[in-house]
mmCIF file with all atom_site columns, C-alpha atoms in Angstrom:
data_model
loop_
_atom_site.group_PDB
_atom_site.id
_atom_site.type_symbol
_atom_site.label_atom_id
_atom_site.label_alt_id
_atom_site.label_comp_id
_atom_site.label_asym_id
_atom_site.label_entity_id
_atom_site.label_seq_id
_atom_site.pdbx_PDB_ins_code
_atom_site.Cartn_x
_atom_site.Cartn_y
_atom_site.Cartn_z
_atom_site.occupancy
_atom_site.B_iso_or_equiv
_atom_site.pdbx_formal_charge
_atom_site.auth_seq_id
_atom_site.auth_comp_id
_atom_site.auth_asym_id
_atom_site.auth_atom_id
_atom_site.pdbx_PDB_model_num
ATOM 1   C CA . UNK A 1 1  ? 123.582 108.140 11.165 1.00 0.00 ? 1  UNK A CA 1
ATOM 2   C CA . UNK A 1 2  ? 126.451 105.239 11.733 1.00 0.00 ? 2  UNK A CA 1
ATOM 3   C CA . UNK A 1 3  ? 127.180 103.153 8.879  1.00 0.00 ? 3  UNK A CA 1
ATOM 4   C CA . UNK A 1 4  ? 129.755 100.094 9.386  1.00 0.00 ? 4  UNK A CA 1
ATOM 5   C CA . UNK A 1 5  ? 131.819 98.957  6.763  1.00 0.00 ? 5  UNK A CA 1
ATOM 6   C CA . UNK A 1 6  ? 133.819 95.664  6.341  1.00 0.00 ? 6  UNK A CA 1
ATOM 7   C CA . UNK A 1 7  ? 136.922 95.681  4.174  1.00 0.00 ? 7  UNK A CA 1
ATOM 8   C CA . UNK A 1 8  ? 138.042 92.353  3.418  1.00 0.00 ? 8  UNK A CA 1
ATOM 9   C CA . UNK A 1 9  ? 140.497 90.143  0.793  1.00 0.00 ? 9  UNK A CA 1
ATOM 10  C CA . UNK A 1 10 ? 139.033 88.638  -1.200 1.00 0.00 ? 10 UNK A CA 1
ATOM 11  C CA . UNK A 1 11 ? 138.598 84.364  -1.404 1.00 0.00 ? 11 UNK A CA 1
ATOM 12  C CA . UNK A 1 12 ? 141.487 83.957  -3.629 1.00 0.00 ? 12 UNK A CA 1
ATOM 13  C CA . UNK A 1 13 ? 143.692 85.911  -2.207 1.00 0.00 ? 13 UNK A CA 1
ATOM 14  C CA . UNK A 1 14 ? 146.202 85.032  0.362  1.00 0.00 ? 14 UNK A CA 1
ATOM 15  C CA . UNK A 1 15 ? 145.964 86.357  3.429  1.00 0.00 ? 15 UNK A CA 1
ATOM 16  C CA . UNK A 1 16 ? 148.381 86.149  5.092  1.00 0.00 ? 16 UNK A CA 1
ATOM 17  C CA . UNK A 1 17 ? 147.896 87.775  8.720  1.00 0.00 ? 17 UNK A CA 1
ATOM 18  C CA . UNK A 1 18 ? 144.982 85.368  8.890  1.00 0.00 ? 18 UNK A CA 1
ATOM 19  C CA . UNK A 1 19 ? 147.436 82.581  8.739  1.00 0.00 ? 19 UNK A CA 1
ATOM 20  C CA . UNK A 1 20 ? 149.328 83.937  11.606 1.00 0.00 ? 20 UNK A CA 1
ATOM 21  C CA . UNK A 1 21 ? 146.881 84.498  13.466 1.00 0.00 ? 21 UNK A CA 1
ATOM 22  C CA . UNK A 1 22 ? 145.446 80.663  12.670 1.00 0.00 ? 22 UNK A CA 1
ATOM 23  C CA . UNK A 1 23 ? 148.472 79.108  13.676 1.00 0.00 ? 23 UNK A CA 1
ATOM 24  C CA . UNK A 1 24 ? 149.013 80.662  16.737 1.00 0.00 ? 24 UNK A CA 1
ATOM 25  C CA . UNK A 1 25 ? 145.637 79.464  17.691 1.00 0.00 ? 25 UNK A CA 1
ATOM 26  C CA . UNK A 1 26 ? 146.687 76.145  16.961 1.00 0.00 ? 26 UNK A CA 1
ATOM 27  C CA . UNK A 1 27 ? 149.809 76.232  18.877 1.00 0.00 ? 27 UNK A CA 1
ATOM 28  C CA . UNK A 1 28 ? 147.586 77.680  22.008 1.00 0.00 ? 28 UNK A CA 1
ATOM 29  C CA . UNK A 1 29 ? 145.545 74.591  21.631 1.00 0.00 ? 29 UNK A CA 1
ATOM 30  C CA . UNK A 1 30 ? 142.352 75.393  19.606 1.00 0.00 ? 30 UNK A CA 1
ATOM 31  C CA . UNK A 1 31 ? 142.664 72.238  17.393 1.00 0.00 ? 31 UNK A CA 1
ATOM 32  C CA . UNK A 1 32 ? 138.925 73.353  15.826 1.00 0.00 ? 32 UNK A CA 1
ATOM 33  C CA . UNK A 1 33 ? 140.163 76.060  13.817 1.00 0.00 ? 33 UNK A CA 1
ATOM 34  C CA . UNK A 1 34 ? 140.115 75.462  10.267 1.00 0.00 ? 34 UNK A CA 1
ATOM 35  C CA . UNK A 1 35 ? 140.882 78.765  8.934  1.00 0.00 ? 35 UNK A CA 1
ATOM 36  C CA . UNK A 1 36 ? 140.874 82.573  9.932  1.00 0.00 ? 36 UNK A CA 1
ATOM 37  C CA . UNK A 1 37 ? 140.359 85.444  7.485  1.00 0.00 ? 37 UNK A CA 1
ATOM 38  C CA . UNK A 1 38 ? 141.334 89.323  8.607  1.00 0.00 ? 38 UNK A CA 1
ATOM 39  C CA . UNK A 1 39 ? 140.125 92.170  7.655  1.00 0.00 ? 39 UNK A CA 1
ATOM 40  C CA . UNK A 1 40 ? 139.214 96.176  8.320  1.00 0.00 ? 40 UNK A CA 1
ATOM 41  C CA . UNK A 1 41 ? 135.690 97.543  10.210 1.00 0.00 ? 41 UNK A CA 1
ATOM 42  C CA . UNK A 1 42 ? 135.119 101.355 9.928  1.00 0.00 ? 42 UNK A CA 1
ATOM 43  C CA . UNK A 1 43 ? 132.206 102.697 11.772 1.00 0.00 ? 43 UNK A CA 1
ATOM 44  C CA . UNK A 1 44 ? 131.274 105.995 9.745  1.00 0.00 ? 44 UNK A CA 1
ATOM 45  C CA . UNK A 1 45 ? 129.438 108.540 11.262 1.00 0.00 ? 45 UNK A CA 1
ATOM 46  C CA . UNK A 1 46 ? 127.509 110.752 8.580  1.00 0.00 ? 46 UNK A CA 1
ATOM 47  C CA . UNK A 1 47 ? 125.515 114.208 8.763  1.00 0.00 ? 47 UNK A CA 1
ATOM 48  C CA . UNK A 1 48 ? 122.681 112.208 6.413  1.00 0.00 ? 48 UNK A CA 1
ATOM 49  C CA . UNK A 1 49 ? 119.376 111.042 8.066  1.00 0.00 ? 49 UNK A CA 1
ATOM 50  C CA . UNK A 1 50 ? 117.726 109.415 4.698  1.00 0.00 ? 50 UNK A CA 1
ATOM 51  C CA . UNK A 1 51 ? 118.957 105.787 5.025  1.00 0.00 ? 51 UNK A CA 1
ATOM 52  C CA . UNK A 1 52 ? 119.860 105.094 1.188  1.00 0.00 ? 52 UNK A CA 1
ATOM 53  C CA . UNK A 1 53 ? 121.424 108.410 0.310  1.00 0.00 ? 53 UNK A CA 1
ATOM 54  C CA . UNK A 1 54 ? 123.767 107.524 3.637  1.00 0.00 ? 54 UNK A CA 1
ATOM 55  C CA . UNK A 1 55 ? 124.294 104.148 2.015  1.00 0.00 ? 55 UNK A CA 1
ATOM 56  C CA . UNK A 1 56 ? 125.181 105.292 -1.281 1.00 0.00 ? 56 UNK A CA 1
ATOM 57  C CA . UNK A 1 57 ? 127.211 107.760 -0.383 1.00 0.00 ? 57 UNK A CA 1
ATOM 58  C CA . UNK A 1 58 ? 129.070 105.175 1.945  1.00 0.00 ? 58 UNK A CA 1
ATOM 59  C CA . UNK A 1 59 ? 129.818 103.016 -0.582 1.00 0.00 ? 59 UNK A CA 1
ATOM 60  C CA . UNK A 1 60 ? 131.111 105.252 -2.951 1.00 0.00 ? 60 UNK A CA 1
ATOM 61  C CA . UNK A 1 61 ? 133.746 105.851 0.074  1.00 0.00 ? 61 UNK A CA 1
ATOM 62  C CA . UNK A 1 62 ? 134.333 102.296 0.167  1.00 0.00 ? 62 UNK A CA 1
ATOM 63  C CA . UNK A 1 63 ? 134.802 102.338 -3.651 1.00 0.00 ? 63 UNK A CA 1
ATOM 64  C CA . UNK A 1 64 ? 136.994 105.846 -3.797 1.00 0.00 ? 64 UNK A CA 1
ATOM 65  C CA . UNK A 1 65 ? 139.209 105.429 -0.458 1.00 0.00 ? 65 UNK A CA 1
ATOM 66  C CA . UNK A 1 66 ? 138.825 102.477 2.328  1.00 0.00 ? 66 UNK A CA 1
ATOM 67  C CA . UNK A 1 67 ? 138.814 99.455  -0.496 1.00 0.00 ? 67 UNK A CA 1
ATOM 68  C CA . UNK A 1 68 ? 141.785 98.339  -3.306 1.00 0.00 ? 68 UNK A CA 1
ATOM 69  C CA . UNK A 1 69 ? 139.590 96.530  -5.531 1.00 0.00 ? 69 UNK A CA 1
ATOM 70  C CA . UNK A 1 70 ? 141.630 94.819  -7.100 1.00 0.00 ? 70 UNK A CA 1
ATOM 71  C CA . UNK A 1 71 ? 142.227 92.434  -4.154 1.00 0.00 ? 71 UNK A CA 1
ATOM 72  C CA . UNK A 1 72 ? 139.379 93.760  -1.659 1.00 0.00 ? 72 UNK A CA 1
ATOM 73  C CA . UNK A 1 73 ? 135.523 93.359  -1.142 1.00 0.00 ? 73 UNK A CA 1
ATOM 74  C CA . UNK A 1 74 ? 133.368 95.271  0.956  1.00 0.00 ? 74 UNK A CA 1
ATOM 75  C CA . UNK A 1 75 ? 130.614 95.161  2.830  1.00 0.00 ? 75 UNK A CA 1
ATOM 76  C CA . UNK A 1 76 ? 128.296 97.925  4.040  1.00 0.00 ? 76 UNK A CA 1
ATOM 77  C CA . UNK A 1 77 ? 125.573 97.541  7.174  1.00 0.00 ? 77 UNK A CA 1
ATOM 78  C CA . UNK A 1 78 ? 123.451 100.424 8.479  1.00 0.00 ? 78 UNK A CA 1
ATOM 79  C CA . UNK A 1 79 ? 123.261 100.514 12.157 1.00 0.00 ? 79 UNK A CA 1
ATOM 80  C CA . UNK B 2 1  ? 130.715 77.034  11.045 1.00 0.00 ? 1  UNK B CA 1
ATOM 81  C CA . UNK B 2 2  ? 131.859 81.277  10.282 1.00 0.00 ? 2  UNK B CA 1
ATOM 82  C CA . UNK B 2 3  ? 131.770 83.339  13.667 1.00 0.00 ? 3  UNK B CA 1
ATOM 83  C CA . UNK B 2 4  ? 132.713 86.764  12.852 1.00 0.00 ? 4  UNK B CA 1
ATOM 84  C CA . UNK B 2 5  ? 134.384 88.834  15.830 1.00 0.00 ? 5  UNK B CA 1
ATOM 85  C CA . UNK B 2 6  ? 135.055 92.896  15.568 1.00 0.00 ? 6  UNK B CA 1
ATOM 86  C CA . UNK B 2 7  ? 137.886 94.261  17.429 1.00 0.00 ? 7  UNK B CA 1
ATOM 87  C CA . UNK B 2 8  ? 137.237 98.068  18.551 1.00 0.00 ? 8  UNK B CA 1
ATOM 88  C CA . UNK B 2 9  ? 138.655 100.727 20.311 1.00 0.00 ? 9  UNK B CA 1
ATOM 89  C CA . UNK B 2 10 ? 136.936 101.605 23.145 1.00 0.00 ? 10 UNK B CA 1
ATOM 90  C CA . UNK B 2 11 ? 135.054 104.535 23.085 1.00 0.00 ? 11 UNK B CA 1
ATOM 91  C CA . UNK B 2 12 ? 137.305 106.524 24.932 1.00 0.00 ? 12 UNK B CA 1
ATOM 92  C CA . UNK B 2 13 ? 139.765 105.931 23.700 1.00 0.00 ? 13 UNK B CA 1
ATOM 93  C CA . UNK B 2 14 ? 142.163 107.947 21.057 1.00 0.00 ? 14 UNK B CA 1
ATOM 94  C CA . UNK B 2 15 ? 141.679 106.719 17.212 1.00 0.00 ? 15 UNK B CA 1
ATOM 95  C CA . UNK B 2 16 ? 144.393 107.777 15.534 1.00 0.00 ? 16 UNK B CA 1
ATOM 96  C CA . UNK B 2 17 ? 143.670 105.705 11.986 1.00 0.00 ? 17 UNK B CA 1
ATOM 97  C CA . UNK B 2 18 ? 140.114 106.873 12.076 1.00 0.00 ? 18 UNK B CA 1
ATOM 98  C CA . UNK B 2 19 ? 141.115 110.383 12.714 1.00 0.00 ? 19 UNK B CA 1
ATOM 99  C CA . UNK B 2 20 ? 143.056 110.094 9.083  1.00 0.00 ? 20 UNK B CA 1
ATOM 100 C CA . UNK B 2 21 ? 140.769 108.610 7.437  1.00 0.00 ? 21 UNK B CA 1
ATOM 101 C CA . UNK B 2 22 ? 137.639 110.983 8.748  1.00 0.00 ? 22 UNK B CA 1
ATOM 102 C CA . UNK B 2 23 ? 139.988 113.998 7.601  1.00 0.00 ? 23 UNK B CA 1
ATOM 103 C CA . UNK B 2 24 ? 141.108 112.567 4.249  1.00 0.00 ? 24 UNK B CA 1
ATOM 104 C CA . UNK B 2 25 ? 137.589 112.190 3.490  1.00 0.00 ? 25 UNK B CA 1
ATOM 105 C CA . UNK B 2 26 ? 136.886 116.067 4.209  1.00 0.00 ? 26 UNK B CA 1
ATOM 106 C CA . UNK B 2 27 ? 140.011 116.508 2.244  1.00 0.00 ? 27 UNK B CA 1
ATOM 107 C CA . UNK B 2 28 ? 138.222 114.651 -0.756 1.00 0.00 ? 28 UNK B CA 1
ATOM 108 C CA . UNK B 2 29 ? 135.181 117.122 -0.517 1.00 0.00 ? 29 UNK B CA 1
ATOM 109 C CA . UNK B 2 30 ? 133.046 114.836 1.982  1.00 0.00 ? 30 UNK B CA 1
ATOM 110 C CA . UNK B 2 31 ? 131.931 117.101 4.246  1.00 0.00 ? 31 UNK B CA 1
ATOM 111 C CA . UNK B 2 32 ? 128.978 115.522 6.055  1.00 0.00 ? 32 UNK B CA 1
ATOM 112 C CA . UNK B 2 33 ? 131.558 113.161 7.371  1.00 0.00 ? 33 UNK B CA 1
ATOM 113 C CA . UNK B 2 34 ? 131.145 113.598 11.605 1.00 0.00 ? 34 UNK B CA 1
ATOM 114 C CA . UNK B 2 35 ? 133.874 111.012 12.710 1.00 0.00 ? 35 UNK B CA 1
ATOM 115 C CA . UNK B 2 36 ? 135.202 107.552 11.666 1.00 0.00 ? 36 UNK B CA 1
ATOM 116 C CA . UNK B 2 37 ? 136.535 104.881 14.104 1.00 0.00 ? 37 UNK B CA 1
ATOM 117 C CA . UNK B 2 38 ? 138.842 101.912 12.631 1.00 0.00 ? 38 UNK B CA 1
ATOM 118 C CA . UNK B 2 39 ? 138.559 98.565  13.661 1.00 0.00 ? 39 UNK B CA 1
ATOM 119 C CA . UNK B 2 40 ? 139.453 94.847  13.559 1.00 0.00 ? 40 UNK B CA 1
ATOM 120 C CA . UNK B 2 41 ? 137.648 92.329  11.879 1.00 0.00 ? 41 UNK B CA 1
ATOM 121 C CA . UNK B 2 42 ? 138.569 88.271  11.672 1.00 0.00 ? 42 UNK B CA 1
ATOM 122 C CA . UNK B 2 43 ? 136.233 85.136  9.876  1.00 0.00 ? 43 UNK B CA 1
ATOM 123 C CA . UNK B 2 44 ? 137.417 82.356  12.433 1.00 0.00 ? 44 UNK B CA 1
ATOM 124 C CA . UNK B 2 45 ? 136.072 78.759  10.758 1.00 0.00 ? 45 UNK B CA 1
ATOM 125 C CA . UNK B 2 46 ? 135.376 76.416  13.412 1.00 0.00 ? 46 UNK B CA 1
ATOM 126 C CA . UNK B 2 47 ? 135.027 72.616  13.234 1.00 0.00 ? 47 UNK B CA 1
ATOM 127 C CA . UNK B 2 48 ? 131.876 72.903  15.434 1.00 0.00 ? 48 UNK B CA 1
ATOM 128 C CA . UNK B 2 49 ? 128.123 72.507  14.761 1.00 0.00 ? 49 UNK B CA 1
ATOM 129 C CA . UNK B 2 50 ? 126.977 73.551  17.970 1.00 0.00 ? 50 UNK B CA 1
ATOM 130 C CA . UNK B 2 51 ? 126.260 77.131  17.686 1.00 0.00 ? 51 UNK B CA 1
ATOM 131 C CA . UNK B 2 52 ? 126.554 77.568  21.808 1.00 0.00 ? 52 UNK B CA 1
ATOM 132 C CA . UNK B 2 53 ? 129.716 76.127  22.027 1.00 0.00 ? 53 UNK B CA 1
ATOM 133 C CA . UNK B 2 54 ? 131.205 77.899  18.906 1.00 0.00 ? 54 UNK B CA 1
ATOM 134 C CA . UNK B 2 55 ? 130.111 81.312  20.385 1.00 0.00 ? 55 UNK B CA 1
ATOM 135 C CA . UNK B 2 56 ? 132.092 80.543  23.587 1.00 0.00 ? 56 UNK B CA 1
ATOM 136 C CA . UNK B 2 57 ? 135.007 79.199  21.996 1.00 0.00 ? 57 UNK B CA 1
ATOM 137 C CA . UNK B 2 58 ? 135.525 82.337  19.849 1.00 0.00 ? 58 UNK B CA 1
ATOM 138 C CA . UNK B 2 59 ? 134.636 84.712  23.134 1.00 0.00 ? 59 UNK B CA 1
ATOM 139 C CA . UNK B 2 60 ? 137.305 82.527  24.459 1.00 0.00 ? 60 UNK B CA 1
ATOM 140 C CA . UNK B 2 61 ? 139.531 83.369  22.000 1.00 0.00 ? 61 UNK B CA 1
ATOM 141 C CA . UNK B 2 62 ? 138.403 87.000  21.565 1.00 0.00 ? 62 UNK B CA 1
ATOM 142 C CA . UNK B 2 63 ? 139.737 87.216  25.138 1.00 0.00 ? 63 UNK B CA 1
ATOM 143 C CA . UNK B 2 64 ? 142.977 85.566  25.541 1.00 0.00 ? 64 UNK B CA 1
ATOM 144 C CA . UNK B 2 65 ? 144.198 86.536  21.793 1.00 0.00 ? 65 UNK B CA 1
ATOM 145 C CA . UNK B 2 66 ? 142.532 88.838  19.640 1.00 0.00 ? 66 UNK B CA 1
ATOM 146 C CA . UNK B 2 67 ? 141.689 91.633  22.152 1.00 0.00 ? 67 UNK B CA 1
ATOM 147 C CA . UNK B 2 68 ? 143.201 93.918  24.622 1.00 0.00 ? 68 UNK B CA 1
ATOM 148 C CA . UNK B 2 69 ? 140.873 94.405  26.517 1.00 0.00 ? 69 UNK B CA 1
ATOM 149 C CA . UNK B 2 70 ? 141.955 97.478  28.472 1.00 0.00 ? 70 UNK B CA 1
ATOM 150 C CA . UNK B 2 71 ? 141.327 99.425  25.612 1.00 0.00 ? 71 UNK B CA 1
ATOM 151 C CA . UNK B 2 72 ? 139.552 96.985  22.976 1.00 0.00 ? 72 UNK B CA 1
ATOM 152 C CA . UNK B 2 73 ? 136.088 95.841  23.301 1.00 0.00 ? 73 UNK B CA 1
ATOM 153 C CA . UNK B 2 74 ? 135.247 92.825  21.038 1.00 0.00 ? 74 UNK B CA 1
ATOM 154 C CA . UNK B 2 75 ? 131.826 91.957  19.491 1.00 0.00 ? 75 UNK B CA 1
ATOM 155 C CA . UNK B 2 76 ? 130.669 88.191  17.986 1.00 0.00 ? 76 UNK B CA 1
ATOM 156 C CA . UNK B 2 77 ? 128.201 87.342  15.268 1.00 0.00 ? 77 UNK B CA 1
ATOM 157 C CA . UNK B 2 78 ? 127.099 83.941  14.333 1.00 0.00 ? 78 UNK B CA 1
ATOM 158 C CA . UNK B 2 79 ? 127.118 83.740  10.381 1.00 0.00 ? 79 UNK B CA 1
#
């Protein structure tokens, strides 16, 4: 079963290769963008066929390794 | 409006990052773990109501910025 997983700052907290990659929008011409926020996708690929024991035992990866979270959110989304 | 884009590696592709992070995870006792794949993932804002024209703007930008797209496919999602 493939699980994705989103890694992201969170709203407070400055990100700052988001604003890079904002302003270089702007400077190519995209005067619409108001802001861009980055952040890390892992696709997870698990020996588990029971949907919420693949969850669980997903986020508990996000919780132990892929997220600081302190600063981080995640989000998880079966495939 | 939020369009959310994810930056991949294609399929064929060598994933170095994932690799690490699919072994630490053995290494940490998971061992139901069959691969990982790292990604990219950007929240680009857009001054645009028009759902159509946002989704093309951010392909647009998808291609000429955010993606290499001999070895990157990207995918969109309206928020």
């Amino acid at each position: 079963m493939k699980i994705s997983a989103i890694v992201t700052l969170k709203k407070d907290v400055l990100d700052p290769q988001g604003k890079v990659v904002s302003q270089t929008l702007r400077n190519m011409g995209y005067d619409n963008i108001i802001n861009v926020r980055q952040g890390k996708y892992f696709e997870i690929e698990l020996n588990e066929i029971n949907k919420e024991k693949a969850k669980k035992k997903v986020e508990e990866i996000c919780k132990n390794l892929l997220t600081n979270i302190v600063i981080e959110d995640y989000t998880i989304n079966l495939k």
